[in-house]
């Protein structure tokens, strides 16, 4: 049996169907949120934007747009960590001159299709994933570098964008998608809140921003220079998009991203869901990465990280309460914790290293000690 399989046509259709969902409060209504905010005319609008020398606000069209009440949920941008996001970005610029220089210096060469397959297979073997447990979907059409989803059966689908994977960074991508998202999802299946309808019974916070914050920290955990620049730029882009037009946002980001094509991508992510981008507005989901990472770093000395993994899709704020009440299963035979968390002293030391590498100290979090629920990016997505 093969350790790793490629995605079949039928599984691809299923993966698209169950991608990202949102629940209404009165009845469960499933929406493919990420698909719903993906414009169908991106390339034509990008060509027009570049032809007009960036002096244009794109008009986006959607095949299956989200209902206004669902889109509204993701329209609130936070600025709680705005000072920290700017500090992180400027710290990288001072050290490397630009993000492009940082990528060229630390990312290594881009990997071929076969090299990606071989490295994913090797990672699955080292982390003891079962034969055929992970299905790999290589695509050139993904908006993000990679994503993790599940089939109806016992398989995880790892989708990776070809042409955007760097030699020195692929391990971080796999720690993010497989060892965090997928493993926590599997661990969640044996918990009493495995079904979304049961989460209210245990008064659980939404999984985000903890989920994406933990995955973001694991992305850079073992890098020589574990910078959170991309997370900071996503956060900053959305905070600015809430106040600016697409055109003005593109100009604003020029201070941190020189490559106009890469800058377009960040503007696109921040403005997706909008039709007329000449108006201020944002899709705030991507703020979960920095918000979650900084929330965890702020509380890194008190979090039981092994329990956070074993309890599945829970927020770090719920861990001690669940442990004290004995509600969660921490000893089930199927529960997994990734190998890089086996030495907790080393793991916590790496979190301290991330703080230092990004020019952060505990005093940076004092001003952000009190935030509203909207500011904390609590999205179940």
JSON list of C-alpha atoms in Angstrom, two decimals, residues 140-287:
[
{"chain": "A", "resi": 140, "resn": "UNK", "atom": "CA", "xyz": [-1.73, 25.78, -9.67]},
{"chain": "A", "resi": 141, "resn": "UNK", "atom": "CA", "xyz": [-5.09, 27.38, -8.86]},
{"chain": "A", "resi": 142, "resn": "UNK", "atom": "CA", "xyz": [-5.08, 27.67, -5.05]},
{"chain": "A", "resi": 143, "resn": "UNK", "atom": "CA", "xyz": [-5.40, 31.16, -3.57]},
{"chain": "A", "resi": 144, "resn": "UNK", "atom": "CA", "xyz": [-3.27, 30.14, -0.58]},
{"chain": "A", "resi": 145, "resn": "UNK", "atom": "CA", "xyz": [0.02, 28.23, -0.60]},
{"chain": "A", "resi": 146, "resn": "UNK", "atom": "CA", "xyz": [-1.58, 25.17, 0.97]},
{"chain": "A", "resi": 147, "resn": "UNK", "atom": "CA", "xyz": [-4.75, 24.01, 2.73]},
{"chain": "A", "resi": 148, "resn": "UNK", "atom": "CA", "xyz": [-5.98, 21.00, 4.67]},
{"chain": "A", "resi": 149, "resn": "UNK", "atom": "CA", "xyz": [-9.40, 19.37, 4.45]},
{"chain": "A", "resi": 150, "resn": "UNK", "atom": "CA", "xyz": [-10.99, 15.95, 4.92]},
{"chain": "A", "resi": 151, "resn": "UNK", "atom": "CA", "xyz": [-12.89, 13.47, 2.81]},
{"chain": "A", "resi": 152, "resn": "UNK", "atom": "CA", "xyz": [-15.98, 11.73, 4.17]},
{"chain": "A", "resi": 153, "resn": "UNK", "atom": "CA", "xyz": [-13.72, 8.76, 4.94]},
{"chain": "A", "resi": 154, "resn": "UNK", "atom": "CA", "xyz": [-10.60, 8.45, 7.11]},
{"chain": "A", "resi": 155, "resn": "UNK", "atom": "CA", "xyz": [-8.37, 10.58, 4.90]},
{"chain": "A", "resi": 156, "resn": "UNK", "atom": "CA", "xyz": [-6.89, 14.05, 5.03]},
{"chain": "A", "resi": 157, "resn": "UNK", "atom": "CA", "xyz": [-6.50, 16.04, 1.82]},
{"chain": "A", "resi": 158, "resn": "UNK", "atom": "CA", "xyz": [-3.40, 18.21, 1.62]},
{"chain": "A", "resi": 159, "resn": "UNK", "atom": "CA", "xyz": [-3.70, 20.71, -1.24]},
{"chain": "A", "resi": 160, "resn": "UNK", "atom": "CA", "xyz": [-0.47, 22.44, -2.27]},
{"chain": "A", "resi": 161, "resn": "UNK", "atom": "CA", "xyz": [0.06, 25.19, -4.83]},
{"chain": "A", "resi": 162, "resn": "UNK", "atom": "CA", "xyz": [2.78, 24.20, -7.30]},
{"chain": "A", "resi": 163, "resn": "UNK", "atom": "CA", "xyz": [5.42, 26.81, -8.03]},
{"chain": "A", "resi": 164, "resn": "UNK", "atom": "CA", "xyz": [5.26, 28.46, -4.63]},
{"chain": "A", "resi": 165, "resn": "UNK", "atom": "CA", "xyz": [6.99, 25.91, -2.37]},
{"chain": "A", "resi": 166, "resn": "UNK", "atom": "CA", "xyz": [10.52, 26.66, -1.19]},
{"chain": "A", "resi": 167, "resn": "UNK", "atom": "CA", "xyz": [13.06, 24.03, -0.21]},
{"chain": "A", "resi": 168, "resn": "UNK", "atom": "CA", "xyz": [13.76, 25.41, 3.27]},
{"chain": "A", "resi": 169, "resn": "UNK", "atom": "CA", "xyz": [10.13, 26.14, 4.10]},
{"chain": "A", "resi": 170, "resn": "UNK", "atom": "CA", "xyz": [8.23, 22.99, 3.13]},
{"chain": "A", "resi": 171, "resn": "UNK", "atom": "CA", "xyz": [8.76, 21.35, 6.54]},
{"chain": "A", "resi": 172, "resn": "UNK", "atom": "CA", "xyz": [7.08, 24.35, 8.16]},
{"chain": "A", "resi": 173, "resn": "UNK", "atom": "CA", "xyz": [4.16, 24.03, 5.76]},
{"chain": "A", "resi": 174, "resn": "UNK", "atom": "CA", "xyz": [3.76, 20.36, 6.72]},
{"chain": "A", "resi": 175, "resn": "UNK", "atom": "CA", "xyz": [3.97, 21.14, 10.44]},
{"chain": "A", "resi": 176, "resn": "UNK", "atom": "CA", "xyz": [1.21, 23.70, 9.85]},
{"chain": "A", "resi": 177, "resn": "UNK", "atom": "CA", "xyz": [-1.17, 21.62, 7.72]},
{"chain": "A", "resi": 178, "resn": "UNK", "atom": "CA", "xyz": [-0.54, 18.01, 8.78]},
{"chain": "A", "resi": 179, "resn": "UNK", "atom": "CA", "xyz": [0.87, 18.10, 12.30]},
{"chain": "A", "resi": 180, "resn": "UNK", "atom": "CA", "xyz": [-1.41, 20.89, 13.51]},
{"chain": "A", "resi": 181, "resn": "UNK", "atom": "CA", "xyz": [-4.65, 21.14, 11.50]},
{"chain": "A", "resi": 182, "resn": "UNK", "atom": "CA", "xyz": [-4.99, 17.49, 10.55]},
{"chain": "A", "resi": 183, "resn": "UNK", "atom": "CA", "xyz": [-3.76, 15.99, 13.85]},
{"chain": "A", "resi": 184, "resn": "UNK", "atom": "CA", "xyz": [-5.98, 18.29, 15.93]},
{"chain": "A", "resi": 185, "resn": "UNK", "atom": "CA", "xyz": [-8.89, 17.42, 13.66]},
{"chain": "A", "resi": 186, "resn": "UNK", "atom": "CA", "xyz": [-8.28, 13.69, 14.21]},
{"chain": "A", "resi": 187, "resn": "UNK", "atom": "CA", "xyz": [-7.94, 14.16, 17.96]},
{"chain": "A", "resi": 188, "resn": "UNK", "atom": "CA", "xyz": [-11.17, 16.14, 17.96]},
{"chain": "A", "resi": 189, "resn": "UNK", "atom": "CA", "xyz": [-13.08, 13.17, 16.56]},
{"chain": "A", "resi": 190, "resn": "UNK", "atom": "CA", "xyz": [-12.81, 11.22, 19.84]},
{"chain": "A", "resi": 191, "resn": "UNK", "atom": "CA", "xyz": [-13.88, 14.16, 22.01]},
{"chain": "A", "resi": 192, "resn": "UNK", "atom": "CA", "xyz": [-17.48, 14.64, 23.26]},
{"chain": "A", "resi": 193, "resn": "UNK", "atom": "CA", "xyz": [-17.67, 17.90, 21.27]},
{"chain": "A", "resi": 194, "resn": "UNK", "atom": "CA", "xyz": [-16.70, 16.22, 17.98]},
{"chain": "A", "resi": 195, "resn": "UNK", "atom": "CA", "xyz": [-19.99, 17.33, 16.42]},
{"chain": "A", "resi": 196, "resn": "UNK", "atom": "CA", "xyz": [-20.32, 21.09, 16.04]},
{"chain": "A", "resi": 197, "resn": "UNK", "atom": "CA", "xyz": [-23.78, 21.08, 17.67]},
{"chain": "A", "resi": 198, "resn": "UNK", "atom": "CA", "xyz": [-22.23, 19.73, 20.89]},
{"chain": "A", "resi": 199, "resn": "UNK", "atom": "CA", "xyz": [-19.71, 22.56, 21.27]},
{"chain": "A", "resi": 200, "resn": "UNK", "atom": "CA", "xyz": [-22.34, 24.83, 22.85]},
{"chain": "A", "resi": 201, "resn": "UNK", "atom": "CA", "xyz": [-23.07, 22.20, 25.48]},
{"chain": "A", "resi": 202, "resn": "UNK", "atom": "CA", "xyz": [-19.47, 22.51, 26.71]},
{"chain": "A", "resi": 203, "resn": "UNK", "atom": "CA", "xyz": [-19.47, 26.31, 26.28]},
{"chain": "A", "resi": 204, "resn": "UNK", "atom": "CA", "xyz": [-16.44, 26.18, 23.99]},
{"chain": "A", "resi": 205, "resn": "UNK", "atom": "CA", "xyz": [-14.93, 29.20, 22.32]},
{"chain": "A", "resi": 206, "resn": "UNK", "atom": "CA", "xyz": [-14.58, 28.91, 18.54]},
{"chain": "A", "resi": 207, "resn": "UNK", "atom": "CA", "xyz": [-11.43, 27.04, 17.52]},
{"chain": "A", "resi": 208, "resn": "UNK", "atom": "CA", "xyz": [-9.99, 30.19, 15.96]},
{"chain": "A", "resi": 209, "resn": "UNK", "atom": "CA", "xyz": [-7.89, 32.18, 16.44]},
{"chain": "A", "resi": 210, "resn": "UNK", "atom": "CA", "xyz": [-6.08, 29.50, 18.47]},
{"chain": "A", "resi": 211, "resn": "UNK", "atom": "CA", "xyz": [-6.19, 26.96, 15.62]},
{"chain": "A", "resi": 212, "resn": "UNK", "atom": "CA", "xyz": [-4.50, 29.12, 12.99]},
{"chain": "A", "resi": 213, "resn": "UNK", "atom": "CA", "xyz": [-2.29, 30.83, 15.55]},
{"chain": "A", "resi": 214, "resn": "UNK", "atom": "CA", "xyz": [-0.84, 27.52, 16.73]},
{"chain": "A", "resi": 215, "resn": "UNK", "atom": "CA", "xyz": [-0.37, 26.36, 13.13]},
{"chain": "A", "resi": 216, "resn": "UNK", "atom": "CA", "xyz": [1.38, 29.65, 12.28]},
{"chain": "A", "resi": 217, "resn": "UNK", "atom": "CA", "xyz": [3.81, 29.24, 15.16]},
{"chain": "A", "resi": 218, "resn": "UNK", "atom": "CA", "xyz": [4.51, 25.67, 14.07]},
{"chain": "A", "resi": 219, "resn": "UNK", "atom": "CA", "xyz": [5.24, 26.92, 10.55]},
{"chain": "A", "resi": 220, "resn": "UNK", "atom": "CA", "xyz": [8.24, 28.94, 11.73]},
{"chain": "A", "resi": 221, "resn": "UNK", "atom": "CA", "xyz": [9.06, 26.92, 14.87]},
{"chain": "A", "resi": 222, "resn": "UNK", "atom": "CA", "xyz": [12.25, 25.28, 13.62]},
{"chain": "A", "resi": 223, "resn": "UNK", "atom": "CA", "xyz": [13.37, 27.87, 11.09]},
{"chain": "A", "resi": 224, "resn": "UNK", "atom": "CA", "xyz": [16.73, 29.52, 11.57]},
{"chain": "A", "resi": 225, "resn": "UNK", "atom": "CA", "xyz": [15.03, 32.92, 11.45]},
{"chain": "A", "resi": 226, "resn": "UNK", "atom": "CA", "xyz": [11.42, 32.33, 12.60]},
{"chain": "A", "resi": 227, "resn": "UNK", "atom": "CA", "xyz": [9.86, 35.57, 11.39]},
{"chain": "A", "resi": 228, "resn": "UNK", "atom": "CA", "xyz": [6.09, 36.15, 11.43]},
{"chain": "A", "resi": 229, "resn": "UNK", "atom": "CA", "xyz": [6.22, 38.71, 8.61]},
{"chain": "A", "resi": 230, "resn": "UNK", "atom": "CA", "xyz": [3.57, 37.06, 6.43]},
{"chain": "A", "resi": 231, "resn": "UNK", "atom": "CA", "xyz": [1.12, 36.81, 9.34]},
{"chain": "A", "resi": 232, "resn": "UNK", "atom": "CA", "xyz": [1.79, 40.44, 10.22]},
{"chain": "A", "resi": 233, "resn": "UNK", "atom": "CA", "xyz": [1.31, 41.57, 6.62]},
{"chain": "A", "resi": 234, "resn": "UNK", "atom": "CA", "xyz": [-2.03, 39.74, 6.33]},
{"chain": "A", "resi": 235, "resn": "UNK", "atom": "CA", "xyz": [-3.21, 41.37, 9.56]},
{"chain": "A", "resi": 236, "resn": "UNK", "atom": "CA", "xyz": [-2.02, 44.82, 8.47]},
{"chain": "A", "resi": 237, "resn": "UNK", "atom": "CA", "xyz": [-3.52, 44.44, 4.97]},
{"chain": "A", "resi": 238, "resn": "UNK", "atom": "CA", "xyz": [-6.96, 43.72, 6.39]},
{"chain": "A", "resi": 239, "resn": "UNK", "atom": "CA", "xyz": [-6.81, 46.54, 8.94]},
{"chain": "A", "resi": 240, "resn": "UNK", "atom": "CA", "xyz": [-5.96, 48.93, 6.09]},
{"chain": "A", "resi": 241, "resn": "UNK", "atom": "CA", "xyz": [-8.49, 47.41, 3.64]},
{"chain": "A", "resi": 242, "resn": "UNK", "atom": "CA", "xyz": [-11.27, 48.24, 6.07]},
{"chain": "A", "resi": 243, "resn": "UNK", "atom": "CA", "xyz": [-10.43, 51.93, 5.55]},
{"chain": "A", "resi": 244, "resn": "UNK", "atom": "CA", "xyz": [-9.02, 52.06, 2.01]},
{"chain": "A", "resi": 245, "resn": "UNK", "atom": "CA", "xyz": [-9.92, 51.34, -1.59]},
{"chain": "A", "resi": 246, "resn": "UNK", "atom": "CA", "xyz": [-8.14, 48.54, -3.44]},
{"chain": "A", "resi": 247, "resn": "UNK", "atom": "CA", "xyz": [-5.97, 51.06, -5.29]},
{"chain": "A", "resi": 248, "resn": "UNK", "atom": "CA", "xyz": [-4.94, 52.88, -2.10]},
{"chain": "A", "resi": 249, "resn": "UNK", "atom": "CA", "xyz": [-4.31, 49.61, -0.27]},
{"chain": "A", "resi": 250, "resn": "UNK", "atom": "CA", "xyz": [-1.99, 48.51, -3.09]},
{"chain": "A", "resi": 251, "resn": "UNK", "atom": "CA", "xyz": [-0.02, 51.74, -2.73]},
{"chain": "A", "resi": 252, "resn": "UNK", "atom": "CA", "xyz": [0.06, 51.43, 1.07]},
{"chain": "A", "resi": 253, "resn": "UNK", "atom": "CA", "xyz": [1.52, 47.92, 0.99]},
{"chain": "A", "resi": 254, "resn": "UNK", "atom": "CA", "xyz": [4.32, 49.07, -1.29]},
{"chain": "A", "resi": 255, "resn": "UNK", "atom": "CA", "xyz": [6.31, 50.04, 1.79]},
{"chain": "A", "resi": 256, "resn": "UNK", "atom": "CA", "xyz": [6.59, 46.37, 2.75]},
{"chain": "A", "resi": 257, "resn": "UNK", "atom": "CA", "xyz": [6.18, 44.40, -0.50]},
{"chain": "A", "resi": 258, "resn": "UNK", "atom": "CA", "xyz": [7.96, 45.55, -3.65]},
{"chain": "A", "resi": 259, "resn": "UNK", "atom": "CA", "xyz": [6.85, 42.85, -6.10]},
{"chain": "A", "resi": 260, "resn": "UNK", "atom": "CA", "xyz": [3.56, 44.15, -7.60]},
{"chain": "A", "resi": 261, "resn": "UNK", "atom": "CA", "xyz": [2.25, 40.65, -8.32]},
{"chain": "A", "resi": 262, "resn": "UNK", "atom": "CA", "xyz": [2.77, 39.52, -4.75]},
{"chain": "A", "resi": 263, "resn": "UNK", "atom": "CA", "xyz": [1.27, 42.79, -3.52]},
{"chain": "A", "resi": 264, "resn": "UNK", "atom": "CA", "xyz": [-1.78, 42.17, -5.70]},
{"chain": "A", "resi": 265, "resn": "UNK", "atom": "CA", "xyz": [-2.23, 38.79, -3.99]},
{"chain": "A", "resi": 266, "resn": "UNK", "atom": "CA", "xyz": [-2.31, 40.37, -0.52]},
{"chain": "A", "resi": 267, "resn": "UNK", "atom": "CA", "xyz": [-4.78, 43.05, -1.67]},
{"chain": "A", "resi": 268, "resn": "UNK", "atom": "CA", "xyz": [-6.88, 40.34, -3.29]},
{"chain": "A", "resi": 269, "resn": "UNK", "atom": "CA", "xyz": [-7.06, 38.32, -0.07]},
{"chain": "A", "resi": 270, "resn": "UNK", "atom": "CA", "xyz": [-7.99, 41.39, 1.97]},
{"chain": "A", "resi": 271, "resn": "UNK", "atom": "CA", "xyz": [-10.63, 42.63, -0.48]},
{"chain": "A", "resi": 272, "resn": "UNK", "atom": "CA", "xyz": [-12.19, 39.30, -1.54]},
{"chain": "A", "resi": 273, "resn": "UNK", "atom": "CA", "xyz": [-15.93, 39.14, -1.06]},
{"chain": "A", "resi": 274, "resn": "UNK", "atom": "CA", "xyz": [-16.36, 42.74, -2.23]},
{"chain": "A", "resi": 275, "resn": "UNK", "atom": "CA", "xyz": [-17.82, 43.59, -5.61]},
{"chain": "A", "resi": 276, "resn": "UNK", "atom": "CA", "xyz": [-16.91, 47.29, -5.82]},
{"chain": "A", "resi": 277, "resn": "UNK", "atom": "CA", "xyz": [-13.43, 47.67, -4.33]},
{"chain": "A", "resi": 278, "resn": "UNK", "atom": "CA", "xyz": [-13.52, 51.48, -4.61]},
{"chain": "A", "resi": 279, "resn": "UNK", "atom": "CA", "xyz": [-15.24, 51.30, -1.24]},
{"chain": "A", "resi": 280, "resn": "UNK", "atom": "CA", "xyz": [-13.53, 50.59, 2.08]},
{"chain": "A", "resi": 281, "resn": "UNK", "atom": "CA", "xyz": [-14.13, 47.05, 3.29]},
{"chain": "A", "resi": 282, "resn": "UNK", "atom": "CA", "xyz": [-12.40, 43.75, 4.00]},
{"chain": "A", "resi": 283, "resn": "UNK", "atom": "CA", "xyz": [-12.70, 40.01, 4.44]},
{"chain": "A", "resi": 284, "resn": "UNK", "atom": "CA", "xyz": [-11.20, 39.70, 7.92]},
{"chain": "A", "resi": 285, "resn": "UNK", "atom": "CA", "xyz": [-10.59, 35.96, 8.17]},
{"chain": "A", "resi": 286, "resn": "UNK", "atom": "CA", "xyz": [-6.83, 36.20, 7.57]},
{"chain": "A", "resi": 287, "resn": "UNK", "atom": "CA", "xyz": [-6.31, 38.19, 10.77]}
]
